[in-house]
Amino acid sequence: MTDVAVIGAGMAALVCAQQLTQAGYSVRIVEKSRGLGGRVATRRLYGTCADHGACYLKPKGELLGRFIKLLHQRHVLEVWADTVYDFKSGSGLTIANTSPPTPRYVAPAGMSAIAKFLAQDLEILLNQRVIAITPTPENNWRLTLESSSEELTAASVVVAIPAPQALMLLEPLGETLLGTAFLNNLRSVEFYPCLSVIAGYPSTSQPLPHWKALNFVDDADLAWIGLDSSKRPNPEQPVFVVQSSAAFAQRHDQTQDLHPVGQYLLQRASELLLSWLDTPEWMQVHRWRYAFPSRPLQQACLPANSSLPLICCGDWCGGNLVEGAMLSGLAAAEEINNYLRHLPLPKESFLNFLS
């Protein structure tokens, strides 16, 4: 039995869990993957690592700015680049009009280091998918796990996963228990998908670009490319991450073998930028079905209309990516606290453990 069960281990989940843990609640996080961070993700492969989700953090908003400053002081984050480049058909490579220049911060150990830092002292179950949530006769929540005979019991639940996944999990509970408006709000949220290609090249590949990352302004297939190995100390080989446009990812939503799709994206990048980008030594492709909220919910979190406390949160509440996820996690913690013991929750108390 725990006070709060948090489903998911992305930024909103970790912020919420830290906030409630520091207030004195018992909290357990259940995550279906083997790693933390959600889309703040790092993949380890071929003796290196690459950020195939969120590729950098940019100070935006007071809370995220303070968080980045703390992580920079602790050497979790370092400045990567402050010049933004755009690639546009007909005009080629240009420096984006940003004044003043805004630094982009990255984690040399991989962006998942941010999540690992946030997860300090939290109780987390990895590789455990929640397949059902049901109320108990004792007025608690029971969480059934797919790969274990164990069941978790909690006084309250925070569902910190993309809204479509939350809907699949919660819809069986029905409108009578959760409320019609709650489920309709979940149904209203939509996401853009994205395909991320990680590609490694021979150390002899030349010439390396002078840019570290650039946006494709008007390309039908490509959205972004970054020289990911430039984030790492003493990289052994060039590693690029290429992200597709949402429209391209939607066209390949049902494609099973993504290797030819990834090869096509590298070919397109080679035609526009560097001729050798279509001949990697190795390549992996990752599908993000819920990459960016395209139709977010215009509120900080989503409480169910239930006698038992259940709150949904994530970057789709507000839609402002990492900053939005953090604010949503704080809002969910406040809602849970209002249901339970009304303990004091200073707005940034989850950052105290960094001090």
Coordinates of C-alpha atoms in Angstrom, one line a residue:
M1 CA 0.0 0.0 0.0
T2 CA 1.3 3.4 -1.0
D3 CA -0.1 6.9 -0.8
V4 CA 0.5 7.7 -4.5
A5 CA 1.2 5.4 -7.5
V6 CA 2.6 7.3 -10.5
I7 CA 2.2 5.6 -14.0
G8 CA 5.0 6.7 -16.3
A9 CA 8.5 8.0 -15.7
G10 CA 8.7 11.0 -17.9
M11 CA 9.4 14.6 -16.8
A12 CA 5.9 15.2 -15.5
A13 CA 5.9 12.0 -13.5
L14 CA 9.3 12.6 -12.0
V15 CA 8.6 16.1 -11.0
C16 CA 5.2 15.1 -9.5
A17 CA 6.8 12.2 -7.6
Q18 CA 9.6 14.4 -6.2
Q19 CA 7.2 17.1 -5.1
L20 CA 5.0 14.6 -3.2
T21 CA 7.9 12.6 -1.8
Q22 CA 9.5 15.7 -0.4
A23 CA 6.2 16.6 1.2
G24 CA 6.2 13.3 3.1
Y25 CA 4.0 11.0 1.0
S26 CA 5.0 7.5 0.0
V27 CA 5.2 7.3 -3.8
R28 CA 5.9 4.5 -6.2
I29 CA 6.5 5.0 -9.9
V30 CA 5.6 2.3 -12.4
E31 CA 7.3 2.5 -15.9
K32 CA 6.8 0.1 -18.8
S33 CA 10.2 0.8 -20.3
R34 CA 13.6 0.0 -19.0
G35 CA 14.7 3.6 -18.8
L36 CA 13.5 6.9 -17.4
G37 CA 12.7 10.2 -19.0
G38 CA 10.0 9.4 -21.6
R39 CA 10.9 11.5 -24.6
V40 CA 13.9 12.9 -22.8
A41 CA 15.6 9.8 -24.1
T42 CA 19.0 8.4 -24.8
R43 CA 19.8 5.2 -26.6
R44 CA 23.1 3.4 -25.9
L45 CA 24.5 1.5 -29.0
Y46 CA 27.7 0.6 -30.7
G47 CA 29.9 1.8 -27.9
T48 CA 28.3 5.3 -27.8
C49 CA 25.0 7.0 -27.0
A50 CA 22.6 9.2 -28.9
D51 CA 19.7 11.4 -27.9
H52 CA 16.8 10.3 -30.1
G53 CA 14.0 12.2 -28.3
A54 CA 14.5 15.7 -26.9
C55 CA 17.9 16.7 -28.3
Y56 CA 18.6 19.7 -26.1
L57 CA 17.0 22.0 -23.5
K58 CA 16.4 25.7 -24.1
P59 CA 15.6 28.0 -21.2
K60 CA 12.0 28.9 -21.6
G61 CA 10.0 30.0 -18.6
E62 CA 11.2 30.7 -15.1
L63 CA 10.9 27.1 -13.8
L64 CA 12.7 25.5 -16.6
G65 CA 15.4 28.2 -16.5
R66 CA 16.1 27.6 -12.9
F67 CA 16.1 23.9 -13.4
I68 CA 18.7 24.2 -16.3
K69 CA 20.8 26.5 -14.2
L70 CA 20.9 24.0 -11.3
L71 CA 21.8 21.1 -13.7
H72 CA 24.5 23.2 -15.3
Q73 CA 26.0 24.0 -11.9
R74 CA 26.1 20.3 -11.2
H75 CA 27.7 19.5 -14.6
V76 CA 24.8 17.4 -15.7
L77 CA 24.2 20.0 -18.5
E78 CA 26.6 21.9 -20.6
V79 CA 26.1 24.6 -23.3
W80 CA 26.1 23.0 -26.7
A81 CA 25.3 25.7 -29.2
D82 CA 23.8 29.2 -29.3
T83 CA 23.5 29.6 -33.0
V84 CA 20.4 28.2 -34.7
Y85 CA 20.5 27.3 -38.4
D86 CA 17.6 26.9 -40.8
F87 CA 17.7 25.1 -44.2
K88 CA 15.2 26.3 -46.7
S89 CA 14.7 25.2 -50.3
G90 CA 16.1 27.7 -52.7
S91 CA 18.1 29.7 -50.1
G92 CA 20.1 26.9 -48.4
L93 CA 21.6 27.3 -45.0
T94 CA 20.9 30.5 -43.0
I95 CA 21.2 31.6 -39.4
A96 CA 17.8 31.8 -37.9
N97 CA 16.8 35.2 -36.7
T98 CA 17.1 34.9 -32.9
S99 CA 18.0 37.9 -30.8
P100 CA 19.6 37.7 -28.4
P101 CA 21.2 34.2 -29.0
T102 CA 19.7 31.6 -26.8
P103 CA 22.1 28.8 -25.6
R104 CA 21.0 25.2 -26.1
Y105 CA 22.0 22.9 -23.2
V106 CA 22.8 19.1 -23.6
A107 CA 23.9 16.3 -21.3
P108 CA 27.3 14.9 -22.3
A109 CA 26.3 11.6 -20.7
G110 CA 23.0 11.6 -22.7
M111 CA 19.7 13.6 -22.1
S112 CA 18.4 10.7 -20.0
A113 CA 20.9 11.9 -17.3
I114 CA 18.3 14.7 -16.6
A115 CA 15.7 12.1 -15.7
K116 CA 18.1 10.0 -13.7
F117 CA 19.1 13.1 -11.7
L118 CA 15.4 13.9 -11.0
A119 CA 14.8 10.3 -10.0
Q120 CA 17.1 10.4 -7.0
D121 CA 15.6 8.7 -3.9
L122 CA 12.4 7.8 -5.7
E123 CA 11.0 4.2 -5.7
I124 CA 10.7 3.1 -9.3
L125 CA 9.6 -0.1 -10.9
L126 CA 11.0 -0.5 -14.4
N127 CA 9.8 -2.9 -17.1
Q128 CA 6.4 -3.0 -15.5
R129 CA 3.4 -2.2 -17.7
V130 CA 0.1 -1.3 -15.9
I131 CA -2.7 -3.1 -17.7
A132 CA -5.6 -2.3 -15.5
I133 CA -6.7 0.1 -12.7
T134 CA -9.7 -0.9 -10.6
P135 CA -11.2 0.4 -7.4
T136 CA -11.1 -1.8 -4.3
P137 CA -13.8 -2.3 -1.7
E138 CA -11.6 -0.4 0.7
N139 CA -11.8 2.7 -1.5
N140 CA -8.3 2.5 -2.9
W141 CA -6.9 1.9 -6.4
R142 CA -5.5 -1.5 -7.4
L143 CA -2.9 -1.5 -10.3
T144 CA -2.5 -4.8 -12.2
L145 CA 0.9 -5.3 -13.8
E146 CA 1.3 -7.2 -17.1
S147 CA 4.5 -9.2 -16.3
S148 CA 4.0 -9.8 -12.6
S149 CA 1.5 -11.5 -10.4
E150 CA 2.0 -8.6 -8.0
E151 CA -0.6 -5.9 -7.7
L152 CA -0.1 -2.5 -6.3
T153 CA -2.6 -0.7 -4.0
A154 CA -2.6 3.0 -3.7
A155 CA -4.7 5.7 -2.1
S156 CA -4.3 7.9 -5.3
V157 CA -3.0 7.5 -8.8
V158 CA -1.2 9.9 -11.2
V159 CA -1.3 8.8 -14.8
A160 CA 1.6 10.6 -16.5
I161 CA 1.6 9.1 -20.0
P162 CA 0.4 10.5 -23.4
A163 CA -3.3 11.1 -23.4
P164 CA -4.2 8.4 -26.0
Q165 CA -2.4 5.8 -23.9
A166 CA -4.1 7.1 -20.7
L167 CA -7.4 6.8 -22.5
M168 CA -6.8 3.1 -23.4
L169 CA -6.0 2.4 -19.8
L170 CA -8.8 4.4 -18.1
E171 CA -11.7 4.1 -20.6
P172 CA -12.7 0.6 -19.2
L173 CA -13.5 2.3 -15.9
G174 CA -16.4 4.1 -17.6
E175 CA -18.0 7.5 -17.4
T176 CA -19.9 6.7 -14.3
L177 CA -16.7 6.3 -12.2
L178 CA -14.5 8.9 -13.9
G179 CA -16.9 11.4 -15.5
T180 CA -18.0 12.1 -19.0
A181 CA -16.1 15.4 -19.3
F182 CA -12.8 13.7 -18.1
L183 CA -12.9 11.0 -20.7
N184 CA -13.9 13.5 -23.5
N185 CA -11.0 15.7 -22.5
L186 CA -8.7 12.7 -22.9
R187 CA -10.2 11.9 -26.3
S188 CA -9.7 15.5 -27.5
V189 CA -5.9 15.5 -27.2
E190 CA -3.9 14.7 -30.3
F191 CA -0.2 14.3 -31.1
Y192 CA 2.2 14.7 -34.0
P193 CA 4.3 11.6 -34.6
C194 CA 8.0 11.6 -35.5
L195 CA 10.6 9.1 -36.7
S196 CA 14.1 9.5 -35.3
V197 CA 17.1 8.0 -37.2
I198 CA 20.4 7.4 -35.4
A199 CA 23.3 6.9 -37.7
G200 CA 27.0 6.3 -37.1
Y201 CA 29.7 6.9 -39.7
P202 CA 33.4 6.0 -40.2
S203 CA 35.8 8.2 -38.2
T204 CA 37.4 9.2 -41.6
S205 CA 34.2 10.8 -42.8
Q206 CA 35.0 14.3 -44.0
P207 CA 34.2 17.1 -44.1
L208 CA 32.2 17.5 -40.8
P209 CA 29.7 20.3 -40.9
H210 CA 30.4 23.6 -39.2
W211 CA 26.9 23.5 -37.7
K212 CA 25.8 21.3 -34.8
A213 CA 22.1 21.2 -35.6
L214 CA 19.7 22.7 -38.1
N215 CA 16.0 22.9 -38.8
F216 CA 14.5 22.0 -42.2
V217 CA 12.0 24.9 -42.7
D218 CA 9.9 23.6 -45.6
D219 CA 11.0 20.0 -46.4
A220 CA 8.1 17.5 -46.7
D221 CA 10.1 14.7 -45.1
L222 CA 12.8 16.2 -42.9
A223 CA 12.4 18.3 -39.8
W224 CA 15.7 18.4 -37.9
I225 CA 19.3 17.1 -38.0
G226 CA 21.9 17.2 -35.3
L227 CA 25.6 16.1 -35.1
D228 CA 24.9 14.2 -31.9
S229 CA 28.5 13.1 -31.3
S230 CA 29.4 16.8 -30.9
K231 CA 27.8 16.6 -27.5
R232 CA 30.2 13.9 -26.3
P233 CA 33.7 14.3 -24.9
N234 CA 36.2 12.8 -27.3
P235 CA 33.8 11.0 -29.7
E236 CA 35.2 8.1 -31.6
Q237 CA 33.0 8.6 -34.7
P238 CA 30.5 11.0 -36.1
V239 CA 26.9 10.2 -35.1
F240 CA 23.9 12.1 -36.5
V241 CA 20.3 12.1 -35.4
V242 CA 17.7 12.9 -38.1
Q243 CA 14.1 13.6 -37.2
S244 CA 11.3 13.3 -39.7
S245 CA 8.4 15.7 -40.3
A246 CA 5.1 14.8 -38.7
A247 CA 3.5 14.3 -42.2
F248 CA 6.2 11.8 -43.2
A249 CA 5.9 9.9 -39.9
Q250 CA 2.1 9.7 -40.4
R251 CA 2.5 8.2 -43.8
H252 CA 4.6 5.4 -42.3
D253 CA 2.5 4.9 -39.2
Q254 CA 1.8 1.3 -40.1
T255 CA 5.2 0.5 -41.7
Q256 CA 6.6 -2.5 -39.9
D257 CA 10.2 -2.5 -41.2
L258 CA 11.5 1.0 -40.6
H259 CA 15.1 0.4 -41.9
P260 CA 14.3 1.4 -45.5
V261 CA 12.4 4.4 -44.2
G262 CA 15.4 5.5 -42.2
Q263 CA 17.7 4.9 -45.2
Y264 CA 15.4 7.1 -47.3
L265 CA 15.6 10.0 -44.7
L266 CA 19.4 9.7 -44.7
Q267 CA 19.4 9.8 -48.5
R268 CA 17.3 13.0 -48.5
A269 CA 19.7 14.6 -46.0
S270 CA 22.7 13.6 -48.1
E271 CA 21.1 15.2 -51.2
L272 CA 20.7 18.5 -49.3
L273 CA 23.7 18.6 -46.9
L274 CA 26.5 16.1 -47.0
S275 CA 26.9 13.5 -49.7
W276 CA 28.1 10.7 -47.4
L277 CA 25.1 10.8 -45.0
D278 CA 23.5 8.0 -47.0
T279 CA 26.3 5.5 -46.2
P280 CA 26.3 5.0 -42.5
E281 CA 28.3 2.2 -40.8
W282 CA 25.2 1.5 -38.7
M283 CA 21.7 2.9 -38.2
Q284 CA 18.7 2.5 -36.0
V285 CA 15.2 4.0 -36.3
H286 CA 12.8 4.8 -33.5
R287 CA 9.1 5.6 -33.9
W288 CA 7.6 8.3 -31.6
R289 CA 3.8 8.0 -32.0
Y290 CA 3.3 10.8 -29.4
A291 CA 6.2 13.1 -30.2
F292 CA 4.6 16.6 -29.9
P293 CA 1.1 17.6 -28.7
S294 CA -0.7 19.0 -31.8
R295 CA -4.0 19.6 -29.9
P296 CA -3.1 20.0 -26.2
L297 CA -5.4 20.4 -23.3
Q298 CA -5.6 23.9 -22.1
Q299 CA -5.2 23.2 -18.4
A300 CA -2.3 22.2 -16.3
C301 CA -3.6 18.7 -15.4
L302 CA -6.7 16.7 -15.7
P303 CA -8.5 15.4 -12.5
A304 CA -11.1 12.7 -12.8
N305 CA -14.5 13.4 -11.5
S306 CA -14.2 10.5 -9.0
S307 CA -14.4 10.0 -5.3
L308 CA -11.0 8.3 -5.5
P309 CA -8.2 10.6 -6.5
L310 CA -6.9 10.1 -10.0
I311 CA -5.1 12.8 -12.0
C312 CA -3.7 12.8 -15.5
C313 CA -0.7 15.0 -16.4
G314 CA 2.0 15.4 -19.1
D315 CA 3.3 17.9 -21.6
W316 CA 0.0 17.6 -23.4
C317 CA -1.5 19.7 -20.6
G318 CA -0.6 23.1 -22.0
G319 CA 1.6 21.6 -24.7
N320 CA 4.8 23.4 -23.9
L321 CA 7.0 20.3 -24.0
V322 CA 9.6 20.0 -21.1
E323 CA 8.4 23.2 -19.4
G324 CA 4.8 22.2 -19.7
A325 CA 5.5 18.7 -18.4
M326 CA 7.2 20.1 -15.3
L327 CA 4.4 22.5 -14.6
S328 CA 1.8 19.8 -15.2
G329 CA 3.6 17.5 -12.7
L330 CA 3.6 20.2 -10.1
A331 CA -0.2 20.8 -10.7
A332 CA -0.9 17.1 -10.4
A333 CA 1.0 17.0 -7.1
E334 CA -1.1 19.9 -5.8
E335 CA -4.3 18.1 -6.8
I336 CA -3.3 14.9 -5.1
N337 CA -2.3 16.8 -2.0
N338 CA -5.7 18.5 -1.9
Y339 CA -7.3 15.0 -2.0
L340 CA -5.1 13.6 0.7
R341 CA -3.5 15.4 3.7
H342 CA -3.1 19.0 2.5
L343 CA 0.6 19.1 3.4
P344 CA 2.6 22.2 2.5
L345 CA 3.8 22.1 -1.1
P346 CA 6.1 25.0 -2.0
K347 CA 6.1 25.5 -5.7
E348 CA 9.7 24.5 -6.4
S349 CA 10.2 22.1 -3.4
F350 CA 11.1 19.3 -5.8
L351 CA 14.3 21.2 -6.7
N352 CA 15.4 21.2 -3.0
F353 CA 17.1 17.9 -3.4
L354 CA 19.5 19.5 -5.9
S355 CA 20.7 22.0 -3.3

